[in-house]
Tab-separated table of C-alpha atoms in Angstrom:
chain	number	residue	atom	x	y	z
H	42	MET	CA	152.523	118.272	44.675
H	43	ILE	CA	150.256	121.193	46.338
H	44	THR	CA	151.374	122.056	49.626
H	45	VAL	CA	149.289	124.048	52.083
H	46	LEU	CA	150.585	124.881	55.669
H	47	PHE	CA	148.180	125.786	58.235
H	48	THR	CA	149.853	127.720	61.053
H	49	ASN	CA	148.864	129.141	64.586
H	50	ALA	CA	145.817	126.673	64.564
H	51	ARG	CA	143.563	125.401	67.421
H	52	LEU	CA	143.689	121.699	66.314
H	53	ILE	CA	140.342	119.930	67.175
H	54	ASP	CA	141.364	116.231	67.036
H	55	PRO	CA	138.337	114.106	67.613
H	56	GLU	CA	140.058	110.858	67.300
H	57	ALA	CA	142.300	111.725	70.240
H	58	GLY	CA	139.855	113.795	71.857
H	59	THR	CA	142.087	116.877	72.204
H	60	GLU	CA	142.551	120.478	71.387
H	61	SER	CA	146.054	121.854	70.901
H	62	THR	CA	147.769	124.778	69.237
H	63	GLY	CA	149.924	123.820	66.365
H	64	TRP	CA	150.183	123.551	62.760
H	65	LEU	CA	148.982	121.121	59.854
H	66	GLN	CA	150.555	120.493	56.660
H	67	VAL	CA	148.646	119.221	53.497
H	68	ASN	CA	150.343	117.796	50.349
H	69	ASP	CA	148.456	116.948	47.371
H	70	GLY	CA	145.060	116.864	48.948
H	71	ARG	CA	145.981	114.710	52.114
H	72	ILE	CA	147.354	115.736	55.430
H	73	SER	CA	151.033	114.893	55.381
H	74	ALA	CA	152.165	116.230	58.808
H	75	ARG	CA	151.036	118.060	62.016
H	76	GLY	CA	152.703	119.281	65.145
H	77	GLU	CA	152.902	121.738	68.086
H	78	GLY	CA	155.345	124.768	68.299
H	79	SER	CA	156.944	126.267	65.301
H	80	ALA	CA	155.699	125.280	61.812
H	81	PRO	CA	158.291	124.020	59.533
H	82	SER	CA	159.398	126.314	56.557
H	83	THR	CA	157.641	125.564	53.168
H	84	GLU	CA	157.519	126.858	49.724
H	85	GLY	CA	153.706	126.165	49.447
H	86	HIS	CA	150.699	128.408	50.560
H	87	ILE	CA	150.627	129.274	54.079
H	88	VAL	CA	147.356	129.906	55.895
H	89	ASP	CA	147.590	131.624	59.290
H	90	CYS	CA	144.679	130.562	61.286
H	91	ASN	CA	145.272	133.379	63.782
H	92	GLY	CA	144.409	131.050	66.696
H	93	LYS	CA	140.992	129.828	65.207
H	94	CYS	CA	139.812	126.330	65.282
H	95	LEU	CA	140.921	123.789	62.611
H	96	ALA	CA	138.845	120.581	62.416
H	97	PRO	CA	137.942	117.776	60.227
H	98	GLY	CA	135.153	118.798	57.788
H	99	ILE	CA	131.709	117.730	58.940
H	100	ILE	CA	130.279	114.588	57.336
H	101	ASP	CA	126.450	115.151	57.248
H	102	ILE	CA	124.247	111.901	56.911
H	103	GLY	CA	120.713	112.439	55.902
H	104	VAL	CA	120.732	115.389	53.722
H	105	LYS	CA	117.764	115.798	51.186
H	106	VAL	CA	118.673	117.261	47.842
H	107	CYS	CA	115.282	117.696	45.806
H	108	GLU	CA	116.835	116.454	42.549
H	109	PRO	CA	115.200	114.614	40.591
H	110	GLY	CA	111.537	116.110	41.032
H	111	GLU	CA	111.548	119.214	43.220
H	112	ARG	CA	114.636	121.118	41.948
H	113	HIS	CA	112.799	124.495	43.048
H	114	LYS	CA	113.382	123.532	46.724
H	115	GLU	CA	117.042	122.471	46.535
H	116	SER	CA	119.572	121.510	43.769
H	117	TYR	CA	123.107	119.970	44.137
H	118	ARG	CA	124.413	123.344	43.420
H	119	SER	CA	122.555	125.227	46.187
H	120	ALA	CA	122.843	122.452	48.623
H	121	GLY	CA	126.736	122.107	48.024
H	122	LEU	CA	127.152	125.790	48.450
H	123	ALA	CA	125.326	125.685	51.601
H	124	ALA	CA	127.329	122.878	52.833
H	125	ALA	CA	130.439	124.530	52.130
H	126	ALA	CA	129.332	127.803	53.822
H	127	GLY	CA	128.580	125.586	56.881
H	128	GLY	CA	131.833	123.610	57.093
H	129	VAL	CA	130.230	120.349	55.692
H	130	THR	CA	132.590	118.640	53.361
H	131	THR	CA	130.536	115.534	52.785
H	132	ILE	CA	126.877	115.196	52.308
H	133	VAL	CA	125.315	111.894	52.265
H	134	THR	CA	121.931	112.322	50.259
H	135	ARG	CA	118.655	110.760	51.127
H	136	PRO	CA	116.718	108.966	48.360
H	137	ASP	CA	113.175	110.580	49.138
H	138	THR	CA	113.080	112.441	45.771
H	139	LEU	CA	110.469	112.371	43.037
H	140	PRO	CA	110.914	109.627	41.767
H	141	ALA	CA	112.811	107.856	44.621
H	142	VAL	CA	116.399	106.800	44.106
H	143	ASP	CA	115.694	103.066	43.784
H	144	THR	CA	117.248	102.059	40.597
H	145	PRO	CA	120.982	102.412	39.249
H	146	GLU	CA	119.816	104.676	36.579
H	147	THR	CA	118.117	107.173	38.946
H	148	LEU	CA	121.198	106.869	41.126
H	149	GLU	CA	123.848	107.470	38.308
H	150	PHE	CA	121.662	110.585	37.367
H	151	ALA	CA	122.005	112.007	40.921
H	152	THR	CA	125.670	111.198	40.896
H	153	ARG	CA	126.456	112.975	37.717
H	154	ARG	CA	124.442	116.016	38.855
H	155	ALA	CA	126.364	116.052	42.071
H	156	GLN	CA	129.827	115.936	40.517
H	157	ALA	CA	128.996	118.445	37.958
H	158	ASP	CA	127.402	121.095	40.321
H	159	ALA	CA	128.466	120.571	44.133
H	160	PRO	CA	131.715	121.816	45.375
H	161	VAL	CA	131.889	119.257	48.121
H	162	ASN	CA	131.795	115.488	48.357
H	163	VAL	CA	128.399	113.875	47.751
H	164	LEU	CA	127.665	110.243	48.708
H	165	PRO	CA	124.223	109.030	47.637
H	166	MET	CA	121.930	106.663	49.624
H	167	ALA	CA	119.486	104.485	47.825
H	168	ALA	CA	115.976	103.453	48.792
H	169	LEU	CA	115.772	100.034	50.601
H	170	THR	CA	112.320	99.224	48.858
H	171	LYS	CA	111.018	100.076	45.513
H	172	GLY	CA	109.310	103.523	45.659
H	173	ARG	CA	109.863	103.551	49.313
H	174	GLU	CA	106.789	101.676	49.652
H	175	GLY	CA	107.748	98.773	51.940
H	176	ARG	CA	106.580	95.957	49.701
H	177	GLU	CA	109.488	94.985	47.525
H	178	MET	CA	113.366	95.269	48.073
H	179	THR	CA	115.359	97.013	45.587
H	180	GLU	CA	118.313	95.501	43.844
H	181	ILE	CA	120.899	96.266	46.665
H	182	GLY	CA	123.899	94.708	44.824
H	183	PHE	CA	123.333	96.714	41.677
H	184	LEU	CA	122.926	99.878	43.545
H	185	MET	CA	125.983	99.255	45.486
H	186	ASP	CA	127.783	98.802	42.309
H	187	ALA	CA	126.528	102.149	41.062
H	188	GLY	CA	127.634	103.914	43.974
H	189	ALA	CA	125.177	103.686	46.891
H	190	ILE	CA	126.964	104.031	50.305
H	191	ALA	CA	123.762	103.167	52.317
H	192	PHE	CA	120.079	102.139	51.936
H	193	THR	CA	117.104	103.769	53.585
H	194	ASP	CA	113.346	104.273	53.159
H	195	CYS	CA	113.913	107.550	55.164
H	196	ASP	CA	110.603	108.322	57.258
H	197	HIS	CA	108.638	105.653	55.390
H	198	VAL	CA	108.698	102.928	58.183
H	199	ILE	CA	108.552	99.367	56.660
H	200	THR	CA	105.494	97.907	58.244
H	201	ASN	CA	105.757	94.474	56.917
H	202	THR	CA	108.339	92.786	59.123
H	203	LYS	CA	108.976	89.985	56.720
H	204	VAL	CA	109.809	92.293	53.920
H	205	PHE	CA	112.201	94.239	56.276
H	206	SER	CA	113.762	91.049	57.670
H	207	ARG	CA	114.685	89.737	54.005
H	208	ALA	CA	115.965	93.091	53.090
H	209	LEU	CA	118.246	93.110	56.194
H	210	THR	CA	119.351	89.545	55.395
H	211	TYR	CA	120.227	90.566	51.912
H	212	ALA	CA	121.981	93.619	53.079
H	213	LYS	CA	123.936	91.593	55.451
H	214	SER	CA	125.064	89.337	52.714
H	215	CYS	CA	126.147	92.324	50.555
H	216	GLY	CA	127.963	94.059	53.593
H	217	ALA	CA	125.441	96.995	52.977
H	218	LEU	CA	124.318	99.452	55.743
H	219	VAL	CA	120.641	99.945	56.331
H	220	ILE	CA	119.491	103.187	57.771
H	221	ALA	CA	116.015	103.122	59.367
H	222	HIS	CA	113.705	105.663	61.181
H	223	PRO	CA	112.464	104.226	64.434
H	224	GLN	CA	108.916	104.886	64.804
H	225	GLU	CA	105.781	102.897	65.438
H	226	PRO	CA	103.827	104.084	62.298
H	227	GLY	CA	100.332	103.491	63.596
H	228	LEU	CA	100.827	105.621	66.825
H	229	SER	CA	102.745	108.376	64.992
H	230	ALA	CA	100.381	108.620	61.932
H	231	GLY	CA	99.019	112.232	61.605
H	232	ALA	CA	101.126	113.457	64.765
H	233	SER	CA	102.704	116.993	64.624
H	234	ALA	CA	103.762	117.340	68.315
H	235	THR	CA	104.795	115.186	71.177
H	236	SER	CA	102.371	113.986	73.703
H	237	GLY	CA	101.947	116.295	76.773
H	238	LYS	CA	100.629	119.073	78.435
H	239	PHE	CA	102.001	121.611	75.670
H	240	ALA	CA	100.257	119.495	72.888
H	241	ALA	CA	97.092	119.239	74.723
H	242	LEU	CA	96.894	123.002	75.383
H	243	ARG	CA	97.560	123.739	71.838
H	244	GLY	CA	95.130	121.129	70.478
H	245	LEU	CA	97.643	119.461	68.270
H	246	PRO	CA	97.676	115.879	67.232
H	247	ALA	CA	100.345	114.188	69.395
H	248	VAL	CA	102.409	111.053	69.443
H	249	SER	CA	103.698	109.335	72.711
H	250	SER	CA	107.529	109.397	72.863
H	251	MET	CA	107.067	105.570	73.458
H	252	ALA	CA	106.283	105.371	69.665
H	253	GLU	CA	110.012	105.796	69.023
H	254	ARG	CA	110.896	103.071	71.633
H	255	MET	CA	108.515	100.523	70.151
H	256	GLY	CA	109.919	101.088	66.659
H	257	LEU	CA	113.339	100.671	68.019
H	258	ASP	CA	112.571	97.583	69.896
H	259	ARG	CA	111.194	95.964	66.694
H	260	ASP	CA	114.355	96.774	64.723
H	261	ILE	CA	116.570	95.511	67.352
H	262	ALA	CA	114.801	92.232	67.374
H	263	LEU	CA	115.172	91.913	63.640
H	264	LEU	CA	118.865	92.982	63.914
H	265	GLU	CA	119.161	89.869	66.257
H	266	MET	CA	117.627	87.790	63.711
H	267	THR	CA	119.587	88.819	60.796
H	268	GLY	CA	122.953	90.179	61.961
H	269	ALA	CA	122.787	93.283	59.618
H	270	ALA	CA	124.443	96.463	59.887
H	271	TYR	CA	121.880	99.069	61.070
H	272	HIS	CA	121.984	102.856	61.958
H	273	ALA	CA	119.028	104.455	63.584
H	274	ASP	CA	118.652	107.860	61.884
H	275	GLN	CA	117.240	109.815	64.864
H	276	ILE	CA	116.955	109.034	68.405
H	277	THR	CA	115.351	111.865	70.143
H	278	THR	CA	113.723	110.491	73.345
H	279	ALA	CA	114.964	109.097	76.843
H	280	ARG	CA	112.739	106.200	76.711
H	281	ALA	CA	114.606	104.903	73.498
H	282	LEU	CA	117.922	105.058	75.135
H	283	PRO	CA	118.001	101.843	77.336
H	284	ALA	CA	116.903	99.712	74.382
H	285	LEU	CA	119.928	101.205	72.434
H	286	GLU	CA	122.425	100.777	75.318
H	287	ARG	CA	121.296	97.003	75.567
H	288	ALA	CA	121.551	96.332	71.862
H	289	LYS	CA	125.196	97.950	71.892
H	290	ARG	CA	126.168	95.883	74.979
H	291	ASN	CA	124.960	92.577	73.190
H	292	GLY	CA	127.192	93.298	70.394
H	293	LEU	CA	124.800	94.013	67.598
H	294	ASP	CA	126.020	96.098	64.669
H	295	ILE	CA	124.111	99.176	65.620
H	296	THR	CA	124.669	102.923	65.742
H	297	ALA	CA	122.540	105.819	66.246
H	298	GLY	CA	122.057	109.368	65.421
H	299	THR	CA	120.120	112.326	66.391
H	300	SER	CA	119.296	115.695	64.549
H	301	ILE	CA	120.762	119.133	65.702
H	302	HIS	CA	117.227	120.466	66.070
H	303	HIS	CA	116.542	117.799	68.775
H	304	LEU	CA	119.622	118.710	70.482
H	305	THR	CA	119.046	122.418	70.646
H	306	LEU	CA	115.206	122.995	70.439
H	307	ASN	CA	112.276	121.678	72.438
H	308	GLU	CA	108.524	121.380	72.130
H	309	LEU	CA	107.922	124.812	73.695
H	310	ASP	CA	109.862	126.386	70.740
H	311	VAL	CA	106.605	125.689	68.636
H	312	ALA	CA	105.103	128.555	70.720
H	313	ASP	CA	101.980	129.668	68.822
H	314	TYR	CA	102.200	127.322	65.856
H	315	ARG	CA	105.355	128.265	64.260
H	316	THR	CA	105.754	125.973	61.523
H	317	PHE	CA	109.379	126.307	60.799
H	318	PHE	CA	109.589	124.344	64.053
H	319	LYS	CA	107.712	121.451	62.658
H	320	VAL	CA	110.059	118.545	62.096
H	321	LYS	CA	109.996	114.862	62.064
H	322	PRO	CA	109.796	113.393	64.605
H	323	PRO	CA	108.334	116.318	66.446
H	324	LEU	CA	110.420	118.361	68.930
H	325	ARG	CA	110.422	116.733	72.339
H	326	SER	CA	110.406	117.683	76.067
H	327	GLU	CA	113.394	119.591	77.729
H	328	ASP	CA	113.895	116.327	79.617
H	329	ASP	CA	114.326	114.278	76.378
H	330	ARG	CA	116.528	117.032	74.962
H	331	GLN	CA	118.865	116.805	78.053
H	332	ALA	CA	118.914	113.046	77.950
H	333	VAL	CA	119.990	112.938	74.299
H	334	ILE	CA	122.666	115.578	74.934
H	335	GLU	CA	124.008	113.353	77.723
H	336	ALA	CA	123.858	110.179	75.269
H	337	VAL	CA	125.979	112.003	72.699
H	338	ARG	CA	128.372	112.985	75.386
H	339	THR	CA	128.822	109.383	76.694
H	340	GLY	CA	128.879	108.161	72.937
H	341	LEU	CA	125.587	106.110	73.224
H	342	ILE	CA	124.568	108.355	70.420
H	343	ASP	CA	127.149	108.278	67.749
H	344	ILE	CA	126.196	110.804	65.158
H	345	ILE	CA	124.767	114.448	64.929
H	346	SER	CA	123.191	115.382	61.539
H	347	SER	CA	121.215	118.279	60.184
H	348	MET	CA	118.602	116.171	58.687
H	349	HIS	CA	118.358	118.963	56.131
H	350	THR	CA	115.000	118.946	54.579
H	351	PRO	CA	114.223	121.968	52.301
H	352	GLN	CA	110.397	123.060	51.975
H	353	ASP	CA	109.096	125.867	50.008
H	354	GLU	CA	107.060	128.953	51.450
H	355	GLU	CA	103.869	127.360	50.157
H	356	SER	CA	104.605	124.150	51.988
H	357	LYS	CA	105.201	125.906	55.435
H	358	ARG	CA	102.742	128.848	55.184
H	359	LEU	CA	99.861	126.646	56.340
H	360	PRO	CA	98.130	125.651	59.558
H	361	PHE	CA	100.589	123.746	61.734
H	362	GLU	CA	98.835	120.428	61.281
H	363	GLU	CA	98.878	120.794	57.601
H	364	ALA	CA	102.327	122.250	57.038
H	365	ALA	CA	105.212	120.210	55.714
H	366	SER	CA	107.726	118.827	58.100
H	367	GLY	CA	111.471	119.609	57.897
H	368	ALA	CA	114.070	122.419	58.277
H	369	VAL	CA	117.045	123.358	56.406
H	370	ALA	CA	120.188	122.992	58.389
H	371	LEU	CA	123.318	122.725	56.394
H	372	GLU	CA	124.593	126.218	57.176
H	373	THR	CA	123.171	126.087	60.646
H	374	LEU	CA	124.451	122.934	61.949
H	375	LEU	CA	127.833	123.953	63.225
H	376	PRO	CA	126.574	127.243	64.893
H	377	ALA	CA	123.671	125.486	66.419
H	378	ALA	CA	126.037	122.704	67.710
H	379	LEU	CA	128.275	125.501	69.171
H	380	ARG	CA	125.257	126.318	71.410
H	381	LEU	CA	126.086	122.987	73.220
H	382	TYR	CA	129.778	123.920	73.437
H	383	HIS	CA	129.098	127.484	74.841
H	384	ALA	CA	126.604	125.973	77.382
H	385	GLY	CA	129.410	123.670	78.784
H	386	GLN	CA	127.600	120.478	77.816
H	387	LEU	CA	129.874	119.219	75.011
H	388	ASP	CA	133.362	120.082	74.165
H	389	LEU	CA	134.662	120.543	70.701
H	390	PRO	CA	136.281	117.340	70.303
H	391	THR	CA	133.031	115.442	71.396
H	392	LEU	CA	131.074	117.576	68.841
H	393	PHE	CA	133.343	116.595	65.912
H	394	ARG	CA	133.512	113.045	67.006
H	395	ALA	CA	129.776	112.934	66.522
H	396	MET	CA	129.767	115.310	63.377
H	397	ALA	CA	132.958	114.078	61.529
H	398	LEU	CA	134.802	111.055	62.904
H	399	ASN	CA	131.973	108.587	63.894
H	400	PRO	CA	130.075	109.303	60.506
H	401	ALA	CA	133.328	108.467	58.544
H	402	LYS	CA	133.705	105.311	60.626
H	403	ARG	CA	130.312	104.234	60.059
H	404	LEU	CA	130.415	104.802	56.370
H	405	GLY	CA	133.923	103.304	55.887
H	406	LEU	CA	135.494	106.533	54.982
H	407	ASP	CA	139.119	107.646	55.781
H	408	THR	CA	137.923	111.244	56.311
H	409	GLY	CA	136.832	112.845	59.613
H	410	ARG	CA	140.222	112.953	61.250
H	411	LEU	CA	143.388	115.065	61.452
H	412	SER	CA	145.729	111.916	61.195
H	413	GLN	CA	148.533	111.785	58.784
H	414	GLY	CA	147.389	110.476	55.382
H	415	ALA	CA	143.672	111.426	55.820
H	416	PRO	CA	142.085	113.647	53.204
H	417	ALA	CA	142.502	117.170	53.777
H	418	ASP	CA	138.720	117.974	54.242
H	419	LEU	CA	139.015	120.637	56.751
H	420	VAL	CA	136.910	123.472	58.269
H	421	LEU	CA	138.514	126.547	59.747
H	422	PHE	CA	135.958	128.431	62.103
H	423	ASP	CA	135.615	131.035	64.954
H	424	PRO	CA	133.656	129.460	67.674
H	425	ASP	CA	133.002	132.729	69.500
H	426	VAL	CA	131.852	135.367	66.929
H	427	PRO	CA	128.393	136.280	67.533
H	428	PHE	CA	125.699	137.059	64.875
H	429	VAL	CA	122.060	137.248	64.203
H	430	LEU	CA	120.762	134.679	61.715
H	431	ASP	CA	119.010	135.940	58.624
H	432	ARG	CA	117.336	133.217	56.860
H	433	PHE	CA	117.301	135.141	53.608
H	434	ALA	CA	121.238	135.133	53.568
H	435	LEU	CA	121.383	131.330	53.633
H	436	LYS	CA	122.632	129.741	50.354
H	437	SER	CA	120.004	127.153	50.121
H	438	LYS	CA	117.186	127.658	47.755
H	439	SER	CA	114.650	127.090	50.693
H	440	GLN	CA	114.926	129.232	53.896
H	441	ASN	CA	112.804	127.250	56.244
H	442	THR	CA	115.052	127.438	59.324
H	443	PRO	CA	113.784	127.563	62.958
H	444	PHE	CA	116.799	129.698	63.749
H	445	ASP	CA	115.797	132.728	61.904
H	446	GLY	CA	116.303	135.910	63.895
H	447	GLN	CA	118.019	134.141	66.651
H	448	ARG	CA	121.404	135.045	68.318
H	449	MET	CA	124.007	132.582	67.508
H	450	GLN	CA	127.684	132.232	68.056
H	451	GLY	CA	130.270	130.720	65.837
H	452	LYS	CA	131.064	131.202	62.146
H	453	VAL	CA	132.965	129.195	59.348
H	454	ILE	CA	135.788	131.217	58.022
H	455	SER	CA	136.825	128.769	55.317
H	456	THR	CA	136.263	125.072	54.136
H	457	TYR	CA	138.564	122.957	52.428
H	458	VAL	CA	137.877	119.755	50.245
H	459	ALA	CA	141.162	117.705	49.395
H	460	GLY	CA	143.044	120.785	50.364
H	461	ASN	CA	141.416	123.032	48.070
H	462	GLU	CA	139.371	125.838	49.526
H	463	VAL	CA	135.713	125.709	48.612
H	464	PHE	CA	134.355	128.532	50.694
H	465	ARG	CA	135.766	131.600	52.243
H	466	ARG	CA	133.669	133.956	54.344
H	467	PRO	CA	134.019	137.635	52.837
């Protein structure tokens, strides 16, 4: 039995919604006890947290690791190191690789690479349709047997509603979770900004925020018909929130996420065509940003994720319309989220409810909490230390972050997976 005792810790408990000073004990990779006041004596390893925050490790849904096909952008090794440095103990990987993860063989290849190279937990998602082309559904049952934790075509919206409804029906029969990208594909095709004064002044092709609402309305109708388990990967506009609230109130098995970039940046950050700020869906208005923050606070939006999307320099050093969408965010997820804490908009238990507890619940995991018996996937961090982000210091192979050169506050001190330290800041 390997015993680790964390003392003098500021315990962030998203399950209870509390912060308290105390201790936490780990035995053989699981949390065995916790309490306030003086810590018990132990013959194991003692970690003095010096009053810093100890929280469940982050579970990040929607991470792109570019194996197979584009290993020069990101590998399981580099993504795992970046995750550990960012306090992310579980990454849930997207199937939008080359080729797509749409067969048990491809899934098993990815799983083997992840187990061999990544220091954190890796849970793979598989494509919902073959080649993510929206024409023929994948072998959902076989892929679940091979280890797929959820099914998604990522940002390829299935336009054929008959195909999508059949896939949802089959997923329901298998007990599979479907993750979709709510967007009306016709309206959003070719758009690189959100409709409004800013996009018009910059001359950028834009999409109305109503496209997200329309995509979500369609998906909700199909959920009413099929009863499937569904997660919207990114809700980023105020217009979509009433539909989401009604769907939840009506008892549908629906949850929703949003990305850290849409919580902390708005359309004006694009400024003079800065392509590191080009993401999908495009950055929204400040009113939308504030509405989404409030939805996270109330629990209407369940999950915050990084939507980590590595792009190489050649893909980003292009005119704004032609540049690839996406940003890396495994290492910046926590310090960016702490902007909301320091602004007084979200407290730490609420942040970790959205980044750890709710993702674990949605995926049926026993992580994401500090309760007795839970796996000891933990992050120790100082929420107050200031720094200026240098993108070239990131551990990802690609450094396409919109936070380059920005003043941030909050750093990970160490990260633990099953009680084993996988990262310690020098």
